[in-house]
mmCIF file of C-alpha atoms in Angstrom:
data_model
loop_
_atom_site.group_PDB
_atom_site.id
_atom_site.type_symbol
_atom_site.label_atom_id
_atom_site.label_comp_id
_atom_site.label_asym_id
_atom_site.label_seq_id
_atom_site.Cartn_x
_atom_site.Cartn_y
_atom_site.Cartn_z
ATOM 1 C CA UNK A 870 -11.088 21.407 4.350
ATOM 2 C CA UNK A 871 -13.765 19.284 4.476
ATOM 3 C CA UNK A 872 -14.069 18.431 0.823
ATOM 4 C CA UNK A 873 -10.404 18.593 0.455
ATOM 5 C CA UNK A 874 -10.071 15.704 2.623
ATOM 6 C CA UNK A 875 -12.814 13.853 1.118
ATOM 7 C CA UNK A 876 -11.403 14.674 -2.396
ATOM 8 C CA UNK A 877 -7.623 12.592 -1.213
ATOM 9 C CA UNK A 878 -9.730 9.678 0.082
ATOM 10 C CA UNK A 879 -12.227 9.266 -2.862
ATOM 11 C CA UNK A 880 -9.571 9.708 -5.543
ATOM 12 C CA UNK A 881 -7.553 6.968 -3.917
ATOM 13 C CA UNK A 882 -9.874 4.405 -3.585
ATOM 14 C CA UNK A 883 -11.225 4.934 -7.144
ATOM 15 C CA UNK A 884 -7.908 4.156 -8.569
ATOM 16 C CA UNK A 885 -8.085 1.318 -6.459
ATOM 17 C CA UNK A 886 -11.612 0.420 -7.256
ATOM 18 C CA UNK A 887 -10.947 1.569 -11.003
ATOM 19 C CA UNK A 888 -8.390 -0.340 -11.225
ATOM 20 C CA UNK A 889 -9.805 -3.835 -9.888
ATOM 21 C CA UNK A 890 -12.525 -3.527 -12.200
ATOM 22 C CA UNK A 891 -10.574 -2.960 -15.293
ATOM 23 C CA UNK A 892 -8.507 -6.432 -13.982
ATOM 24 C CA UNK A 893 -11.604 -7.936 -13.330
ATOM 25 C CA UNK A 894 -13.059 -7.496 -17.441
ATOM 26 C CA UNK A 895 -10.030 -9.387 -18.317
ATOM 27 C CA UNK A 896 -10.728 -11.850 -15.760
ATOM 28 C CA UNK A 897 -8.164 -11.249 -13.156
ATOM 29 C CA UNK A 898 -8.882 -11.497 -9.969
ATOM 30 C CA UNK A 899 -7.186 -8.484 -8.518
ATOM 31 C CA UNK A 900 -8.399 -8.975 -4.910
ATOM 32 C CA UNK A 901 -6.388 -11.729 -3.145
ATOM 33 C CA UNK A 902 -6.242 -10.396 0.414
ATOM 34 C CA UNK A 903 -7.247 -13.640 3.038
ATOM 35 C CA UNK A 904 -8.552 -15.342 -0.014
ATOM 36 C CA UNK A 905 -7.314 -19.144 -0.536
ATOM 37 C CA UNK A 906 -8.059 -22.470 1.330
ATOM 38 C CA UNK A 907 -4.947 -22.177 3.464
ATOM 39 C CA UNK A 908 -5.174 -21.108 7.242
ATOM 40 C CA UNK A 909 -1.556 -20.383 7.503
ATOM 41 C CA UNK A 910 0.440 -16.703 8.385
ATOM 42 C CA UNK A 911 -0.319 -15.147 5.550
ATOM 43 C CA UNK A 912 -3.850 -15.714 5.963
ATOM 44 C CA UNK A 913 -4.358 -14.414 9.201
ATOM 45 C CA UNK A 914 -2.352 -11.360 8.669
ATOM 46 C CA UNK A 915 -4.209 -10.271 5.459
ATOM 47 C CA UNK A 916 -7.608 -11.177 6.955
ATOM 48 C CA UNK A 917 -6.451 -8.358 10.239
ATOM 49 C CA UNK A 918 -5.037 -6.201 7.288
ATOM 50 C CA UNK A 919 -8.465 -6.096 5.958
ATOM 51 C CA UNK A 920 -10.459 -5.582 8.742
ATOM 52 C CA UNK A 921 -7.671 -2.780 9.692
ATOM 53 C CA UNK A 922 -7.639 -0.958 6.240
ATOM 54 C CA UNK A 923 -11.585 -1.078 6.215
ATOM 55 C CA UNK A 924 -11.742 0.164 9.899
ATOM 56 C CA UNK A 925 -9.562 3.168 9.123
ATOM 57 C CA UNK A 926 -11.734 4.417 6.290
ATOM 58 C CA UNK A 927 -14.418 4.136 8.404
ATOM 59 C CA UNK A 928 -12.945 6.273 10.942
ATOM 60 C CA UNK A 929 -11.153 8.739 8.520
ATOM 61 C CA UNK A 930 -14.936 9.831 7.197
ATOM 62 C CA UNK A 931 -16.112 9.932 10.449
ATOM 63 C CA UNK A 932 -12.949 12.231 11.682
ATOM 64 C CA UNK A 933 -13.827 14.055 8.588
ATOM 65 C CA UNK A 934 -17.525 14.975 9.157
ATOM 66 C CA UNK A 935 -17.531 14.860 12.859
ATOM 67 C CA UNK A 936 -14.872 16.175 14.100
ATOM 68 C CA UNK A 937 -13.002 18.615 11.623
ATOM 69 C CA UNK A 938 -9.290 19.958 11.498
ATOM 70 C CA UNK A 939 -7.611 20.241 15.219
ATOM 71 C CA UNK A 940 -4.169 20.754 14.615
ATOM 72 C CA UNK A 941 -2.362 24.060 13.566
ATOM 73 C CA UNK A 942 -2.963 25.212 10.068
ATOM 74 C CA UNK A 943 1.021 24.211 8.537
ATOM 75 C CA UNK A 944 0.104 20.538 10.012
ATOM 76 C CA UNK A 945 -3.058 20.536 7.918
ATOM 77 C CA UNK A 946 -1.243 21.956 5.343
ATOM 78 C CA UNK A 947 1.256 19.589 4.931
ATOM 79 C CA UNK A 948 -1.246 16.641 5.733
ATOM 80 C CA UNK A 949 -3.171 17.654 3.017
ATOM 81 C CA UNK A 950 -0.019 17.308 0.500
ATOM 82 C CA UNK A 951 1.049 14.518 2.019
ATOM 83 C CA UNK A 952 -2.375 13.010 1.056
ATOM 84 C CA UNK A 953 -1.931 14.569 -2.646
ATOM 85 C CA UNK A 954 1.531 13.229 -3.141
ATOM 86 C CA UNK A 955 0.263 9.187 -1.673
ATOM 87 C CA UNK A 956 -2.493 9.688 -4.254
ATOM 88 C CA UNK A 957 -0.168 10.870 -6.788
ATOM 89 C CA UNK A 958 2.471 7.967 -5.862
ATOM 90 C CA UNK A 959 -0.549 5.324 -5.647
ATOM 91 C CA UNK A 960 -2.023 5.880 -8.730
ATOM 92 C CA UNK A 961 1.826 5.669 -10.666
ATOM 93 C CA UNK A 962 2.209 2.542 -9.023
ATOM 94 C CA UNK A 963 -1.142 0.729 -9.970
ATOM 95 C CA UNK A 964 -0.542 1.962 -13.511
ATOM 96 C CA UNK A 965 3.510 0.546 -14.014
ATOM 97 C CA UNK A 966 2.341 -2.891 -12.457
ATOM 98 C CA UNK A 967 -0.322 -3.151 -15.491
ATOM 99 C CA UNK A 968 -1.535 -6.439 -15.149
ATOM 100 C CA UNK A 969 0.734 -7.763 -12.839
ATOM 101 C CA UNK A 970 -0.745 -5.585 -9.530
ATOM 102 C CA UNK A 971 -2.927 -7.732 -6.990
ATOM 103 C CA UNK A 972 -4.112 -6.951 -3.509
ATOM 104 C CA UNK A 973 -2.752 -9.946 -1.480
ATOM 105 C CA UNK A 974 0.053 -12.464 -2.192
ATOM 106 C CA UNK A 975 -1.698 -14.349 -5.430
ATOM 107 C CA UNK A 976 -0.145 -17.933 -4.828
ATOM 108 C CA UNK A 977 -1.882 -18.784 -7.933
ATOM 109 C CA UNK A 978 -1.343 -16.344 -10.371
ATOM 110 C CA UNK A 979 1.909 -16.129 -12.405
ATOM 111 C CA UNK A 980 2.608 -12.527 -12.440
ATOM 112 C CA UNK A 981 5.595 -10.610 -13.654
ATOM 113 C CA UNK A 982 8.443 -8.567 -11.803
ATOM 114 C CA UNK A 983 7.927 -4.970 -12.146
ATOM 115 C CA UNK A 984 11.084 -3.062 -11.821
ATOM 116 C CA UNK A 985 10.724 -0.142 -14.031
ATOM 117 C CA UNK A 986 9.578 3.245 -13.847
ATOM 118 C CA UNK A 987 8.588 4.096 -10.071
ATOM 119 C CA UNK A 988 10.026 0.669 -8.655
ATOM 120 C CA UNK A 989 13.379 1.908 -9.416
ATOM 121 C CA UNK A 990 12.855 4.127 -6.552
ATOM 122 C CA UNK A 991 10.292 1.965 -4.143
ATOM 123 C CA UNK A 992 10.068 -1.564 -4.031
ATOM 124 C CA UNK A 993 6.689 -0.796 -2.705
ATOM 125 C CA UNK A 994 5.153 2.323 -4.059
ATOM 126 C CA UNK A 995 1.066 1.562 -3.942
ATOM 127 C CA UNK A 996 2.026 0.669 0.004
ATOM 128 C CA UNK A 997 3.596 4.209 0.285
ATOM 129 C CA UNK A 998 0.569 5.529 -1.254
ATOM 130 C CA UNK A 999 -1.284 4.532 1.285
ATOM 131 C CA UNK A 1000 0.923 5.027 4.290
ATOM 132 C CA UNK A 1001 1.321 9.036 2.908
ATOM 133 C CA UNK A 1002 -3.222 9.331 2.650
ATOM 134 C CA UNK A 1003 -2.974 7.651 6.083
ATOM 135 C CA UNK A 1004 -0.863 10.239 7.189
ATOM 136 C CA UNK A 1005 -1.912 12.642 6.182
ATOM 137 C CA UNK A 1006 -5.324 12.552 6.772
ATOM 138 C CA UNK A 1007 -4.345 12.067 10.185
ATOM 139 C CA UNK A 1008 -2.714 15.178 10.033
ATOM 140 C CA UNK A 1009 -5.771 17.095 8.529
ATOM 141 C CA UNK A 1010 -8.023 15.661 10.810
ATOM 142 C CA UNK A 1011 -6.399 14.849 13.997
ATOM 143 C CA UNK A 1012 -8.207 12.767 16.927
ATOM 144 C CA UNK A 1013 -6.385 9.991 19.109
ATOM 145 C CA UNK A 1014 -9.245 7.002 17.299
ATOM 146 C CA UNK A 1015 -7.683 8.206 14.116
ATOM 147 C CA UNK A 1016 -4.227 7.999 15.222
ATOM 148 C CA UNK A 1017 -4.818 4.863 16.732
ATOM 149 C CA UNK A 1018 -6.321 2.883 13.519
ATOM 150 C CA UNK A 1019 -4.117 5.196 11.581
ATOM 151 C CA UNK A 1020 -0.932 3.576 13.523
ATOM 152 C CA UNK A 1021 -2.757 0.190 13.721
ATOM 153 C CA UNK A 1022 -3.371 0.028 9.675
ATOM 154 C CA UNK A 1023 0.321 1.086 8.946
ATOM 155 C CA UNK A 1024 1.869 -1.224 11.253
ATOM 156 C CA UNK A 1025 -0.271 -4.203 9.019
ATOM 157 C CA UNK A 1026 0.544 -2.833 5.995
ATOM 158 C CA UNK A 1027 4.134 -3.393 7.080
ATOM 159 C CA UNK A 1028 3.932 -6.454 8.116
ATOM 160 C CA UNK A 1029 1.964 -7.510 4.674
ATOM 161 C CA UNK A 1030 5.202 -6.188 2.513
ATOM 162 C CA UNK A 1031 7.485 -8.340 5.226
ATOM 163 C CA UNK A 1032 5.397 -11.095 3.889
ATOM 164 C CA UNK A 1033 5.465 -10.081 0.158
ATOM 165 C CA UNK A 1034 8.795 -10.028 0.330
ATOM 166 C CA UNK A 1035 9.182 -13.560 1.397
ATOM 167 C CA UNK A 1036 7.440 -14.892 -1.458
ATOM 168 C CA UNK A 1037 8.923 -12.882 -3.991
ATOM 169 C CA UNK A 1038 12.150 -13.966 -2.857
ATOM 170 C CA UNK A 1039 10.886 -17.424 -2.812
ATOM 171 C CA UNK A 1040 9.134 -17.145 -6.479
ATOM 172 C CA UNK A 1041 11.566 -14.600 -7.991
ATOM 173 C CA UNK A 1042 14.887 -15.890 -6.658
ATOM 174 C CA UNK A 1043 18.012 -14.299 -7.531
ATOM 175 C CA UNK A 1044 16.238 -12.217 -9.584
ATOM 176 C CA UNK A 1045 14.363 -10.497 -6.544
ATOM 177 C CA UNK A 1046 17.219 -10.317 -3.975
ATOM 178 C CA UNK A 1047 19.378 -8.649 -6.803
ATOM 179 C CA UNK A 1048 16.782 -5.879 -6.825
ATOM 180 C CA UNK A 1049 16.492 -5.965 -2.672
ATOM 181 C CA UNK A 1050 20.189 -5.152 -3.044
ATOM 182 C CA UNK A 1051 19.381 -2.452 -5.131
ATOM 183 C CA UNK A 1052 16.125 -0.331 -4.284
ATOM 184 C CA UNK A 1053 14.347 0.729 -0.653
ATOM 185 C CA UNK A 1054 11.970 -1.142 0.679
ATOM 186 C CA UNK A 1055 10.006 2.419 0.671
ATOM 187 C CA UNK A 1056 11.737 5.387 -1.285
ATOM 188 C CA UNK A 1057 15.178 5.550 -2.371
ATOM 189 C CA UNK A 1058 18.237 3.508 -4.445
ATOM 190 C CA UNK A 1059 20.983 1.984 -2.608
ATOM 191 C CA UNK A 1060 24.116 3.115 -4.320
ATOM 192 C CA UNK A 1061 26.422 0.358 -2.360
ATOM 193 C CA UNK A 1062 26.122 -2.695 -0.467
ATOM 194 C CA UNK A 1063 28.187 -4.297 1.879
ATOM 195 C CA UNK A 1064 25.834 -7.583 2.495
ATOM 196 C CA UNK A 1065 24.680 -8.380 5.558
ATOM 197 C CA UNK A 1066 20.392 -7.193 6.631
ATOM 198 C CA UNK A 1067 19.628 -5.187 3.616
ATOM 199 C CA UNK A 1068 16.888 -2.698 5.509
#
């Protein structure tokens, strides 16, 4: 179980790392997480984002080696597909956004609005990739430290897409609440809409 659970959490982060480092040869800057001159919101909440996403890797190795599968077998069984399926759903995302993906709101950088292939479904699929390895390697390898920075580094991630969605509003228009209107914030189409809070 071990391995398995070592196996979700490297895969992941090589796409991720992978992925930054094929950005970087054509000299984009893929990282923009509490990067910038401004000290404003978004600063602050990417900079605890970081330390929060770092801290839970940390402790998700540490669950892994140390402390070893606690819950009944079907939880660890469905933690471990859980963490399958947010790899899975992670590395689709980081593939459709092509050039356009960045860690971070990239004030600076024109990028594109990605609406095909897996966005039709998730407006944020790379953030449901990680909320599902969270998850489920919380499941797999169940202590109340993991739970706690597991709970800690969802809630940021949450409040990162609140603020992603603010400026894609703002730099998207019309164009981005259409789509709102249209597709989940995590999985899922909206076949009406009667106005009003869209989530």
């Amino acid at each position: 179980m071990r391995l398995l659970g070592m196996g979700i959490l490297l895969f992941f982060y090589a796409v991720y790392i992978g992925k930054m480092l094929w950005q970087k040869r054509k000299g984009i800057h893929t990282d923009q997480i509490a990067k910038g001159g401004k000290r404003n919101s978004i600063f602050y909440v990417e900079l605890v984002l970081k330390v929060a996403t770092y801290a839970v890797v940390a402790v998700e190795v540490i669950s892994i080696f140390a402390v070893g599968p606690l819950l009944p077998q079907s939880c660890i069984i469905c933690g471990f597909i859980l963490g399958c399926i947010g790899d899975v759903i992670f590395l689709i995302a980081v593939v459709t956004m092509k050039d356009s993906w960045r860690a971070g709101i990239a004030e600076e950088d024109k990028t594109e609005m990605v609406t095909c292939g897996i966005y039709k479904i998730s407006r944020n699929p790379a953030f449901l990739g990680f909320d599902c390895v969270y998850i489920g390697l919380a499941l797999m390898f169940f202590n109340l430290p993991l739970l706690i920075f597991s709970l800690f580094a969802l809630g940021m991630l949450h409040m990162q897409i609140l603020q992603e969605e603010q400026y894609l509003t703002k730099e998207f228009g019309d164009k981005y609440i259409d789509y709102k209107r249209k597709v989940c914030r995590y999985i899922g189409r909206k076949f009406w809409y009667a106005g009003g809070n869209e989530e």
